[in-house]
Coordinates of C-alpha atoms in Angstrom, one line a residue:
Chain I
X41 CA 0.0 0.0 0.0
X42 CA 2.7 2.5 1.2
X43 CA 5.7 3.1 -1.3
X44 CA 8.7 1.2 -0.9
X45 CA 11.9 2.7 -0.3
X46 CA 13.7 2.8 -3.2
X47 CA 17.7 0.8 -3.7
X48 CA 20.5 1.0 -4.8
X49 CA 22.3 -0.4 -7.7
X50 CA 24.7 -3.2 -6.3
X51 CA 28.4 -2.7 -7.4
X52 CA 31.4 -5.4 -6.9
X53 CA 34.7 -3.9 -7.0
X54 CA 36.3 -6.8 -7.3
X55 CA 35.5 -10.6 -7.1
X56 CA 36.1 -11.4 -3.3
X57 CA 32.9 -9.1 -2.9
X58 CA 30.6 -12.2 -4.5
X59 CA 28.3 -13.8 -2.3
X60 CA 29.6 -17.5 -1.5
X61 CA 26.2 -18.8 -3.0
X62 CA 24.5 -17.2 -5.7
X63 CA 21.8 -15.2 -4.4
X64 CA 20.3 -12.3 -4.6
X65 CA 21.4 -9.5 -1.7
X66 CA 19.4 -6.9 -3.5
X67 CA 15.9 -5.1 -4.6
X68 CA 15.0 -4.4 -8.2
X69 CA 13.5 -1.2 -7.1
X70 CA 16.7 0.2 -8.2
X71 CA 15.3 -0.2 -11.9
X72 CA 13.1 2.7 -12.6
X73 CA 11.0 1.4 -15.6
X74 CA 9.2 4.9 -15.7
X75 CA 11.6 5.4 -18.9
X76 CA 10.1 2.6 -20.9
X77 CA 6.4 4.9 -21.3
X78 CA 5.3 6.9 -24.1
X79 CA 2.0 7.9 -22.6
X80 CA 1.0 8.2 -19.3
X81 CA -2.3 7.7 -16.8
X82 CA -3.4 11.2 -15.4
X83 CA -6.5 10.9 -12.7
X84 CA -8.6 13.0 -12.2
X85 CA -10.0 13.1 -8.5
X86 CA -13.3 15.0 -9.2
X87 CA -14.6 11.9 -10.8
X88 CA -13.2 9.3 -8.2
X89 CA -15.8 6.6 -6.5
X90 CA -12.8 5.7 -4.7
X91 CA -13.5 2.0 -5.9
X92 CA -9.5 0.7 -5.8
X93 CA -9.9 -1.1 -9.3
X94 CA -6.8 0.8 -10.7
X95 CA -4.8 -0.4 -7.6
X96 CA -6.1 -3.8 -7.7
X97 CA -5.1 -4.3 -11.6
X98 CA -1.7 -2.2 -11.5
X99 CA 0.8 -5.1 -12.9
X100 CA 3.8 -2.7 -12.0
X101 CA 2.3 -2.2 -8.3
X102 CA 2.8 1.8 -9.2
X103 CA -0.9 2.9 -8.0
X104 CA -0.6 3.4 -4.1
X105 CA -3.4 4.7 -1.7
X106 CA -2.6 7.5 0.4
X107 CA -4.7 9.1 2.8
X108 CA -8.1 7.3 1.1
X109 CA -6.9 8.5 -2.6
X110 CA -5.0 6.8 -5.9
X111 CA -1.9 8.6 -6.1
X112 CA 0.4 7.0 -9.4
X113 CA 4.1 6.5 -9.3
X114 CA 5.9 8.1 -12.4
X115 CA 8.8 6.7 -11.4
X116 CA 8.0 3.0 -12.2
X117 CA 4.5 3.4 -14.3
X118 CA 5.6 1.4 -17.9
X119 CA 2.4 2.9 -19.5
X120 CA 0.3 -0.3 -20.1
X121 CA -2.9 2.0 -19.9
X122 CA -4.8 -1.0 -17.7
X123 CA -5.9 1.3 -15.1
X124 CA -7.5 3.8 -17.9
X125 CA -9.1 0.9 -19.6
X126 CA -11.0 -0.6 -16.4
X127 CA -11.7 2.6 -14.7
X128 CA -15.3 2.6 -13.9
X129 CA -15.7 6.3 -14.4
X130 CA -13.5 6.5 -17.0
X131 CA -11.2 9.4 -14.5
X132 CA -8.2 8.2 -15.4
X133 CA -6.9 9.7 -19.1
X134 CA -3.9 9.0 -21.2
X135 CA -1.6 11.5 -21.9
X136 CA 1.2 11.7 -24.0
X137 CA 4.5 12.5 -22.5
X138 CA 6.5 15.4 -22.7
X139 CA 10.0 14.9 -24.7
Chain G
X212 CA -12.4 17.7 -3.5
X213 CA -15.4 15.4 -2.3
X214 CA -15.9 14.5 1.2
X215 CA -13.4 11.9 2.2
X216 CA -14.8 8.0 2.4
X217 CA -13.2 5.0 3.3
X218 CA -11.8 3.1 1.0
X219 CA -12.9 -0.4 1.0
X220 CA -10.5 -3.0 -1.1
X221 CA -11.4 -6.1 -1.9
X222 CA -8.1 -7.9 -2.1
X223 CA -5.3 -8.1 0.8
X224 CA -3.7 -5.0 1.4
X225 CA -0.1 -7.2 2.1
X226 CA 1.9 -6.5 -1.2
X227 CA 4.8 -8.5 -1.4
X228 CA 6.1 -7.9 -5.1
X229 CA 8.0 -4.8 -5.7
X230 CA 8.2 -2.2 -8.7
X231 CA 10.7 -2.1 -10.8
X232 CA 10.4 -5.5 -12.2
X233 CA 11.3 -6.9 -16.2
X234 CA 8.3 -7.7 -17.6
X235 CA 6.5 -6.3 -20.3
X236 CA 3.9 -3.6 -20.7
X237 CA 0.9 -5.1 -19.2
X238 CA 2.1 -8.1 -18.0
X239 CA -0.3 -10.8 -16.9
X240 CA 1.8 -13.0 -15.4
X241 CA 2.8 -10.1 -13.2
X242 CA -0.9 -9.9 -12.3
X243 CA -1.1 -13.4 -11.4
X244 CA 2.0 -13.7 -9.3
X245 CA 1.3 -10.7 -7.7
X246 CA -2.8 -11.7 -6.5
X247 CA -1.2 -15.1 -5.3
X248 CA 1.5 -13.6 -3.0
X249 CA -1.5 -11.4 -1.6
X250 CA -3.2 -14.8 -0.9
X251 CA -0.5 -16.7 0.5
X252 CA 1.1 -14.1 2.6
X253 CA 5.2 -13.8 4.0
X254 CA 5.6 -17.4 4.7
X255 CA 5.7 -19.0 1.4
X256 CA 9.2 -20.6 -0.4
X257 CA 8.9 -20.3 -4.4
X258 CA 10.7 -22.6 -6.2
X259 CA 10.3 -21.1 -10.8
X260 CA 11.9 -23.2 -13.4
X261 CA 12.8 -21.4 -16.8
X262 CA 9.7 -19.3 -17.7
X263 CA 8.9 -15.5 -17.7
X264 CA 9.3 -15.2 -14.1
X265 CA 12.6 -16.0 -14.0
X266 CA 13.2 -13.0 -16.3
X267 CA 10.5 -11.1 -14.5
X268 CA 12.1 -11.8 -11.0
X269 CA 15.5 -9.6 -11.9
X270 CA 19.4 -10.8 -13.2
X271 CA 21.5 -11.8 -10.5
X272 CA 22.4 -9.8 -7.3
X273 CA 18.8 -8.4 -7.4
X274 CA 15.3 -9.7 -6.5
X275 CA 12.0 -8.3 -7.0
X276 CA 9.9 -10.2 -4.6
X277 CA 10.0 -10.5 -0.7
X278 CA 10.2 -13.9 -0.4
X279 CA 12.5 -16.5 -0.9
X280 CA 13.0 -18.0 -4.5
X281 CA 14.3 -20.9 -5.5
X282 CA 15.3 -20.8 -9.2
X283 CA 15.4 -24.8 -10.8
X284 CA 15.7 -26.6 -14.0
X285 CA 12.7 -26.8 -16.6
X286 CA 11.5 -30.2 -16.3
X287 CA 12.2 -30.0 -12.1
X288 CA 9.6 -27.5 -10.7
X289 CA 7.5 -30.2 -8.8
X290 CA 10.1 -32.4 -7.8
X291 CA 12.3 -29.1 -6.4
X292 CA 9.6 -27.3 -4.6
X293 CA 9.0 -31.2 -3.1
X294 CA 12.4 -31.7 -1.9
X295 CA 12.4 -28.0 -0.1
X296 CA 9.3 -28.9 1.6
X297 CA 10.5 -32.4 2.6
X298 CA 13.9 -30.3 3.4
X299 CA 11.9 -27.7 5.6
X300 CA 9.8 -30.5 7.7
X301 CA 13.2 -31.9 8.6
X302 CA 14.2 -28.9 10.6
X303 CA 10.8 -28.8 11.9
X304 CA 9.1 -26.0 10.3
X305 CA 5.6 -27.1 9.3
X306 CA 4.3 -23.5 8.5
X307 CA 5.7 -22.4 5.1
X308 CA 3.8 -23.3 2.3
X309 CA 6.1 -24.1 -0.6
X310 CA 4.7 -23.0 -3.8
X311 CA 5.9 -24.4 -7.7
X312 CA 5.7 -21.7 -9.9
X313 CA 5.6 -22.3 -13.8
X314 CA 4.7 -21.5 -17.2
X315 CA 2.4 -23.4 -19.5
X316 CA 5.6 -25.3 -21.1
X317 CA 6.7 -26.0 -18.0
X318 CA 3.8 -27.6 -17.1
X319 CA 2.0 -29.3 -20.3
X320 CA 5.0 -30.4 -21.5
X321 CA 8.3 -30.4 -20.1
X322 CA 7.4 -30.8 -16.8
X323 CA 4.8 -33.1 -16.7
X324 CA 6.2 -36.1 -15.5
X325 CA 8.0 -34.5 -13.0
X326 CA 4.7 -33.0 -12.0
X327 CA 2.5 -36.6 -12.3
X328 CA 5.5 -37.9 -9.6
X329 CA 4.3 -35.3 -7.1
X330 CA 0.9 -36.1 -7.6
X331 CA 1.2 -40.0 -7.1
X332 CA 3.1 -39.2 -4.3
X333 CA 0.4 -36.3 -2.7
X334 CA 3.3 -34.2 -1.3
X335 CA 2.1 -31.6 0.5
X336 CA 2.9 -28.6 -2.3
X337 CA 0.7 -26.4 -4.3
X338 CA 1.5 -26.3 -7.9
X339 CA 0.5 -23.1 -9.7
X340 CA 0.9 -23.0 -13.8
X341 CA -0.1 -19.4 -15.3
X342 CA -0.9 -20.2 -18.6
X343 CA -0.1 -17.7 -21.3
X344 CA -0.7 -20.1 -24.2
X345 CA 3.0 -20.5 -25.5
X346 CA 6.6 -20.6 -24.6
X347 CA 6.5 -16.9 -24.9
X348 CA 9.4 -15.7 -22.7
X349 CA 11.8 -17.7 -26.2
X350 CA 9.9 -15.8 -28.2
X351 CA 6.1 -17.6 -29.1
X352 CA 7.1 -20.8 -29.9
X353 CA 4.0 -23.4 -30.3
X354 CA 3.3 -25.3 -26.8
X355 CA 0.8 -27.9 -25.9
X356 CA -1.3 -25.3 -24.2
X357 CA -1.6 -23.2 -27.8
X358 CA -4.9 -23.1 -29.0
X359 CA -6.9 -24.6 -31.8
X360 CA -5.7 -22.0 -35.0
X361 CA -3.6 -19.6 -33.5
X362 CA -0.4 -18.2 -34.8
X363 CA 3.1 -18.7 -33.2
X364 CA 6.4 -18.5 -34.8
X365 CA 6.6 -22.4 -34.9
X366 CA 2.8 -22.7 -36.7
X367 CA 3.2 -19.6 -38.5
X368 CA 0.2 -18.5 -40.9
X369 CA 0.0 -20.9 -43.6
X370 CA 0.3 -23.9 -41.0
X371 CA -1.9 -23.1 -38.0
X372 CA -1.8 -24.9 -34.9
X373 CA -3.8 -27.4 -36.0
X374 CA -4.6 -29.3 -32.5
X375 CA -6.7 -28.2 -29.6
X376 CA -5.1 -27.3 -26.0
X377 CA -4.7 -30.2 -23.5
X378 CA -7.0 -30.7 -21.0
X379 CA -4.5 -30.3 -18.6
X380 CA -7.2 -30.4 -15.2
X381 CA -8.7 -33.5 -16.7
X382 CA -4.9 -35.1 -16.6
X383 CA -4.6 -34.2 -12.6
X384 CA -8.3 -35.0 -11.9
X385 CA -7.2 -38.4 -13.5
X386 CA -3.9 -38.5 -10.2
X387 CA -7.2 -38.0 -7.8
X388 CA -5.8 -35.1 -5.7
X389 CA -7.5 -33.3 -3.3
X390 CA -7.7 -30.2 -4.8
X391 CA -7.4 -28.8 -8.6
X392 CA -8.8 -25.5 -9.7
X393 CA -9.1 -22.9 -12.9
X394 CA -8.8 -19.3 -12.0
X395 CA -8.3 -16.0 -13.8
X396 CA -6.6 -12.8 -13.5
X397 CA -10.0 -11.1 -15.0
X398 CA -11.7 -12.2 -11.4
X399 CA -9.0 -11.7 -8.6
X400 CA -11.3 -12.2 -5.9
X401 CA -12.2 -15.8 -6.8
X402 CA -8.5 -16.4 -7.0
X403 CA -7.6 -15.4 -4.2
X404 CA -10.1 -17.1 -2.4
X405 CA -8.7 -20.4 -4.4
X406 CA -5.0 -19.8 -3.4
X407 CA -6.8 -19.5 -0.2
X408 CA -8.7 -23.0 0.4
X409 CA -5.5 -24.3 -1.5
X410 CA -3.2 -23.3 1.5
X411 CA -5.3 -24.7 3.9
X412 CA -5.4 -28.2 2.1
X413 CA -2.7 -30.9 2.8
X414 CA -2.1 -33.1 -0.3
X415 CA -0.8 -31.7 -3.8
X416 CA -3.0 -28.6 -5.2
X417 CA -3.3 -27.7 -8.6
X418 CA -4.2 -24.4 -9.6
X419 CA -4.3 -23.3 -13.3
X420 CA -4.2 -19.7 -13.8
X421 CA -4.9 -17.8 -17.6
X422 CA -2.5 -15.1 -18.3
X423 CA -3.0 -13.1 -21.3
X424 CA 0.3 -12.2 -23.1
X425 CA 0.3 -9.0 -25.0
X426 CA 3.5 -9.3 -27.2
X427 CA 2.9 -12.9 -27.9
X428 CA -0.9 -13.0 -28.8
X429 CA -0.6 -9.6 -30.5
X430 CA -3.2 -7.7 -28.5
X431 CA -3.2 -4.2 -26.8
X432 CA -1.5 -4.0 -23.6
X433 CA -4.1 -2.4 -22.1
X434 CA -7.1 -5.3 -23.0
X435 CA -5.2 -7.3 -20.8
X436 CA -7.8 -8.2 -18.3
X437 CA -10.5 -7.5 -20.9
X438 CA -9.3 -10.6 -22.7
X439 CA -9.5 -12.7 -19.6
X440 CA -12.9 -11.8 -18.5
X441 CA -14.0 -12.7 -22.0
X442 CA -12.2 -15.9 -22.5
X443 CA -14.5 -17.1 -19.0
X444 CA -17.9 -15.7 -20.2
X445 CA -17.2 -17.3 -23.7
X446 CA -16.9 -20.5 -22.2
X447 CA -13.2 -20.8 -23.2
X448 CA -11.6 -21.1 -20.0
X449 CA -14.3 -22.0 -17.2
X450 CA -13.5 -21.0 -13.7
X451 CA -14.4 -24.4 -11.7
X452 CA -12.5 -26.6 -8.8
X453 CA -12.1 -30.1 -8.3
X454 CA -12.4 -32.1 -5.4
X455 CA -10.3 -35.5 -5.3
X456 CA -10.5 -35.6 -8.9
X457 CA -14.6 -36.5 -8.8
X458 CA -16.5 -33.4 -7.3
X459 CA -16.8 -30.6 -10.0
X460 CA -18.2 -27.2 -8.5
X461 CA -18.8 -24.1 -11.5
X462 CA -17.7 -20.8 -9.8
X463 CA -18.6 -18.8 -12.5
X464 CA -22.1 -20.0 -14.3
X465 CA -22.9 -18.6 -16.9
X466 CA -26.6 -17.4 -18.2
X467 CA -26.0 -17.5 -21.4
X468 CA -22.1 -17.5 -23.6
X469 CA -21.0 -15.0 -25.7
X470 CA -20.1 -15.6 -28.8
X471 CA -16.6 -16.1 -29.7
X472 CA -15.8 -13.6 -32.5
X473 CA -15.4 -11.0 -30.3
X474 CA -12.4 -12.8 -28.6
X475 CA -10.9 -13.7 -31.3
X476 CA -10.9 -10.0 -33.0
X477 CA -8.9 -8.4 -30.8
X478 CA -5.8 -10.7 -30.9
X479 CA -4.0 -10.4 -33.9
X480 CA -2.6 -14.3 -33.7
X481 CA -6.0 -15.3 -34.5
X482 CA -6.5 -12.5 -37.6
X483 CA -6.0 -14.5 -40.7
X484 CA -8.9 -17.3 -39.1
X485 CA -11.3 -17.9 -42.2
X486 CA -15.3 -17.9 -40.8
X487 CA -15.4 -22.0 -41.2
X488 CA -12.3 -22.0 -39.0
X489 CA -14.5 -19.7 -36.3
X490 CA -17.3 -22.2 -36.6
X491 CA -14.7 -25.0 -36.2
X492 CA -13.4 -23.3 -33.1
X493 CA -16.9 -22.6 -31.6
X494 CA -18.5 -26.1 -31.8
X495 CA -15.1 -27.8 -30.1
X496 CA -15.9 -24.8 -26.8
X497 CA -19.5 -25.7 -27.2
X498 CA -19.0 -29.4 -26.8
X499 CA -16.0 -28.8 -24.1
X500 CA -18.4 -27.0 -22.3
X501 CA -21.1 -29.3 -22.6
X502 CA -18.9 -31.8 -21.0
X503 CA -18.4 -29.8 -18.7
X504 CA -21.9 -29.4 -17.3
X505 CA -22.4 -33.3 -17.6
X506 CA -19.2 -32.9 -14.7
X507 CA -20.8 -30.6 -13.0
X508 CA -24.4 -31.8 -12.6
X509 CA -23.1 -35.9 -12.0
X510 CA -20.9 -34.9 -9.1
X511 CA -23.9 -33.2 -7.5

């Protein structure tokens, strides 16, 4: 629900810094896949019922609710257009993005 | 702005995959993976053979889901997540559900035997396949799961896929395990209520969840969950569980079934299908269905 705190981009200097296994020690939050959109989702809260739909059907978990409202994440939003698509009210528009 | 209400959600608020992630504009795979981990909550293992998810999930030092993975071989995802629950009784913890994750090729075809082992054996695992219809994380190559005329890059045009999918819940109703089921990402409630019941159940589960690929069935990223809602009120993919393999229970019944066209018109693997073809591809759902309901209504 809240937004995550984002991470850092994992660097090894040299190879004694590997983990012994091959795991992962990191968070792909560092990946900011807002740079893969051409358009993108614009709400508009006079409209809102509030329902959660674009939340519950955000495959990029970039819709969060704060304080009761949809508020999107630019930062990660690829632009799929999902949430204007099933948007009961139709309050959420797509917008071409500025170069 | 309007006077502040409460928000009421209908799914778990717990969210346990992360942004950032690889895959592709309007994912649903994503969707899938990301309504189960609400179901099943922090104390799950994963084990994912080769599919999307294990491009999804991140390249090496990273991850993109809280909880732990366990990436295997193809034809292993069964045995694997078996042998890390049998490993995780041994040191005594009996909470953590251990969950195999795969694709429809991992599942129809690859992994099948692997996966008919577990389900002789009724280890205690639940066995999740999202199905997007082809081995579409090498690039749409035909699977067993492909449907009756559509396009791939190994049946292109001129030969169609010429066989229908597998009934793959028929082939685990056939092992007699206590619980098998059909969900979609079109109704996320009913799926998380399946992963649900499944996590409660001791025995192998199989849950089979449709997952509409944009890039590989040539549709609109944003139709995503349009498609999936249609392919359950056409009768294409059913939502319904199964009981120890005998009692059938319809979740979603349907008044009356739309007519296919309007599913097959918006994908553009299905675009060079001639109007006999549709008619084809409409009596073979029809009949499916109508099998179906004979299920459905001797089990009662």
């Amino acid at each position: 629900m809240k937004k995550k705190k984002g991470a850092q981009k994992i660097v090894f200097k040299s190879e004694k810094d590997f983990p012994l296994m091959p795991m992962s020690i990191g968070s792909m939050l560092f990946n900011k896949t807002g740079a893969w959109r051409n358009i993108k989702p614009v709400i508009n809260l006079e409209k809102c019922i509030q329902c959660g739909i674009c939340w519950k059907f955000c495959p990029d978990v970039a819709i969060f609710i704060e304080k009761e409202w949809p508020v999107i994440d630019y930062e990660y939003c690829k632009g799929c257009g999902l949430c204007a698509e099933e948007c009961p009210t139709k309050c959420i528009a797509m917008v071409e993005e500025e170069k | 702005m309007k006077k502040e209400k409460k928000m009421k959600l209908s799914l778990p608020e717990v969210e346990l995959m992360n942004s950032g992630h690889m895959a592709c504009q309007g994912c649903g795979a994503t969707l899938a993976m990301r309504f189960a981990l609400k179901a099943l909550g922090q104390k799950v293992a994963l084990c994912i053979p080769a599919c999307c998810w294990s491009v999804i999930d991140g390249p090496f030092p990273y991850s993109s889901l809280d909880v732990p993975i366990f990436h295997c071989a193809f034809e292993t995802a069964a045995v694997s997540a078996s042998g890390v629950k049998a490993g995780l009784e041994m040191v005594g913890d009996k909470e953590t559900t251990v969950v195999a994750w795969a694709g429809d090729g991992g599942t129809f075809d690859i992994g099948i035997q692997a996966l008919s082992g577990v389900a002789e054996r009724n280890d205690d695992i639940i066995y999740i396949c999202y199905d997007n219809e082809a081995y579409m994380n090498t690039g749409i190559q035909r699977s067993s799961a492909t449907p009756y005329g559509a396009w791939t890059t190994t049946t292109p045009v001129k030969h169609f896929k010429n066989r229908p999918k597998k009934d793959m819940e028929a082939i685990m109703a056939a092992h007699r395990i206590p619980y098998i089921a059909t969900a979609s990402i079109g109704y996320p409630e009913d799926l998380v209520k399946k992963v649900k019941k499944a996590k409660e159940i001791k025995g192998t589960k199989f849950l089979h969840i449709f997952a509409p690929c944009p890039p590989g069935w040539k549709s609109q990223p944003e139709d995503t969950i349009k498609l999936a809602r249609m392919a359950v009120q056409n009768a294409i993919f059913p939502l319904y569980e199964i009981e120890w393999g005998e009692k059938y229970t319809l979740n979603i019944k349907l008044k009356e079934k739309k007519p296919i066209n309007d599913y097959l018109k918006i994908q553009g693997r299905f675009r060079h299908l001639t109007k006999k073809e549709i008619v084809f591809i409409q009596e073979e759902v029809d009949k499916k269905w109508e099998r179906l309901l004979l299920c459905v209504n001797g089990s009662k």
